[in-house]
PDB file of C-alpha atoms in Angstrom:
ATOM      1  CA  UNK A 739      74.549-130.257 -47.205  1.00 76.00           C
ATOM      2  CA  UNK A 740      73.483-133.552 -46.178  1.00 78.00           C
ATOM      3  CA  UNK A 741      70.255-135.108 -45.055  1.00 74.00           C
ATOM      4  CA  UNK A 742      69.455-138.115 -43.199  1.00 68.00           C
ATOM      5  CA  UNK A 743      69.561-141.255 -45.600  1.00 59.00           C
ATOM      6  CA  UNK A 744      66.175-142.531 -44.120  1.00 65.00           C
ATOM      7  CA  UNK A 745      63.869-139.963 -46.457  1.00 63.00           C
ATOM      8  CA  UNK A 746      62.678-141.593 -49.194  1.00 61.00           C
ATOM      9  CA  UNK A 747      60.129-143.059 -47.414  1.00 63.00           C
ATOM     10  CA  UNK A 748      59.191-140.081 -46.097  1.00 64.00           C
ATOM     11  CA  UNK A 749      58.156-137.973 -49.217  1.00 64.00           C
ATOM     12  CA  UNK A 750      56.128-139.034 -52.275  1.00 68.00           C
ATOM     13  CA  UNK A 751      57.231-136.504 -54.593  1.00 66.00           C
ATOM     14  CA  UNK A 752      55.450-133.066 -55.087  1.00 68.00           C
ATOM     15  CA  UNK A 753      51.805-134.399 -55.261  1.00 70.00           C
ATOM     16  CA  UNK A 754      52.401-137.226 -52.545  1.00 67.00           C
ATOM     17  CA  UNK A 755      53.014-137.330 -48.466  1.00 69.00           C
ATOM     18  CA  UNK A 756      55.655-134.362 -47.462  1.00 71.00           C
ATOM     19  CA  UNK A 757      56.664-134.732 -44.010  1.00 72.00           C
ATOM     20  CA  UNK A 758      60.124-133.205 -42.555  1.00 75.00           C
ATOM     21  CA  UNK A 759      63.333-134.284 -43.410  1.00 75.00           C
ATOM     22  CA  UNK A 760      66.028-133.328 -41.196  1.00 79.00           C
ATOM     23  CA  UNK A 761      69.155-131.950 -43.633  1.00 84.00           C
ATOM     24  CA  UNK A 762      72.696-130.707 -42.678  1.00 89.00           C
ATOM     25  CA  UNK A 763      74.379-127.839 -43.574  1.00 93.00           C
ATOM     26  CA  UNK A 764      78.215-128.529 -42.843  1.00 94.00           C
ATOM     27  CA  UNK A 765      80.651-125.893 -42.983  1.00 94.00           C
ATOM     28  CA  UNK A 766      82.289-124.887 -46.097  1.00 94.00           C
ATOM     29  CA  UNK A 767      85.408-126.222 -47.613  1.00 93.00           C
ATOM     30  CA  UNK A 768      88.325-124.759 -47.850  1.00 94.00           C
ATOM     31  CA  UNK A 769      90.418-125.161 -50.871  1.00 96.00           C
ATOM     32  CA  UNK A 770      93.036-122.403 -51.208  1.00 97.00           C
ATOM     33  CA  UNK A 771      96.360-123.424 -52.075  1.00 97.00           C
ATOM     34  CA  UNK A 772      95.042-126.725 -52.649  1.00 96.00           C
ATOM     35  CA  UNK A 773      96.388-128.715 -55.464  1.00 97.00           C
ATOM     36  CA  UNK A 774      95.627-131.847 -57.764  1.00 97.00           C
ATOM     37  CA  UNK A 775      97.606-134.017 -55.550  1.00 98.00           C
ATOM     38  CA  UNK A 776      95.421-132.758 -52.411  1.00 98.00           C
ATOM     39  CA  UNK A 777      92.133-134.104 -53.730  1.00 97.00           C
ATOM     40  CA  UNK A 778      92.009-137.731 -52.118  1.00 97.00           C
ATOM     41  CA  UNK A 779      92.780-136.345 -48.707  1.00 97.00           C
ATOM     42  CA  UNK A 780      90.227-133.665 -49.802  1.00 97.00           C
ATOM     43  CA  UNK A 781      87.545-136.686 -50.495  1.00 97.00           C
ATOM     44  CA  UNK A 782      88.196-138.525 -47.606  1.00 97.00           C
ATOM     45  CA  UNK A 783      87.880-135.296 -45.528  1.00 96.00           C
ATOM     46  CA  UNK A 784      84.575-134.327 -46.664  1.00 95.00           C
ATOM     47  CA  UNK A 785      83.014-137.937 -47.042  1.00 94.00           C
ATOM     48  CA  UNK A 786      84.137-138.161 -43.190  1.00 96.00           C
ATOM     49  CA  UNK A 787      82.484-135.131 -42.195  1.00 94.00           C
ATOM     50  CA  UNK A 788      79.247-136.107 -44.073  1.00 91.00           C
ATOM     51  CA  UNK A 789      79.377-139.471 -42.653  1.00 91.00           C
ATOM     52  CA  UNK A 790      79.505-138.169 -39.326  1.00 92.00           C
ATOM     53  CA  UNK A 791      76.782-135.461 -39.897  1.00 91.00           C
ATOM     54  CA  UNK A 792      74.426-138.339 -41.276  1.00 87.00           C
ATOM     55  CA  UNK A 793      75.218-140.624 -38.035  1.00 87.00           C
ATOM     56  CA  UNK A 794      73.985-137.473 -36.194  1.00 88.00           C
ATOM     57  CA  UNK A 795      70.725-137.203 -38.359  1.00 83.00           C
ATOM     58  CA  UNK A 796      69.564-140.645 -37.996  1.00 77.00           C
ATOM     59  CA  UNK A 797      66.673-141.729 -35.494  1.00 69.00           C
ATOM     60  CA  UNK A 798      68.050-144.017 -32.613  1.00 61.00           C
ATOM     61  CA  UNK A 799      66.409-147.228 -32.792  1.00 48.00           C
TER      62      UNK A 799
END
C-alpha cells in the first residue's frame, strides 16, 4: 500500500483536521522460489512500482 507523500499536511492526528488521503493498494508480491540472492532485484522491483503508484497519486501542479 502506498499513499500520496503530500498527507501530512492534511491530517492533524485523531483529534485534529481529517480530510482524504488518496492511498494505493498495489498488487501483491510474489516470492515463490525466490531466494537470498533475489532480494535486491526484489527491492528495486517493488520500490519501482511504489514510486510509480505515488507519481500517480500526486496532485498536478
Amino acid at each position: 500500500m502506498v499513499c500520496a507523500s503530500q498527507y501530512y499536511d492534511r491530517t492533524l492526528g485523531w483529534s485534529g483536521r481529517r480530510e482524504p488521503v488518496a492511498i494505493r493498494v498495489l498488487p501483491p508480491v510474489e516470492t515463490a522460489g525466490l531466494t537470498v540472492a533475489d532480494i535486491p532485484q526484489l527491492m528495486a522491483q517493488c520500490r519501482q512500482q511504489m514510486e510509480a503508484a505515488i507519481a500517480d497519486l500526486e496532485p498536478t501542479a
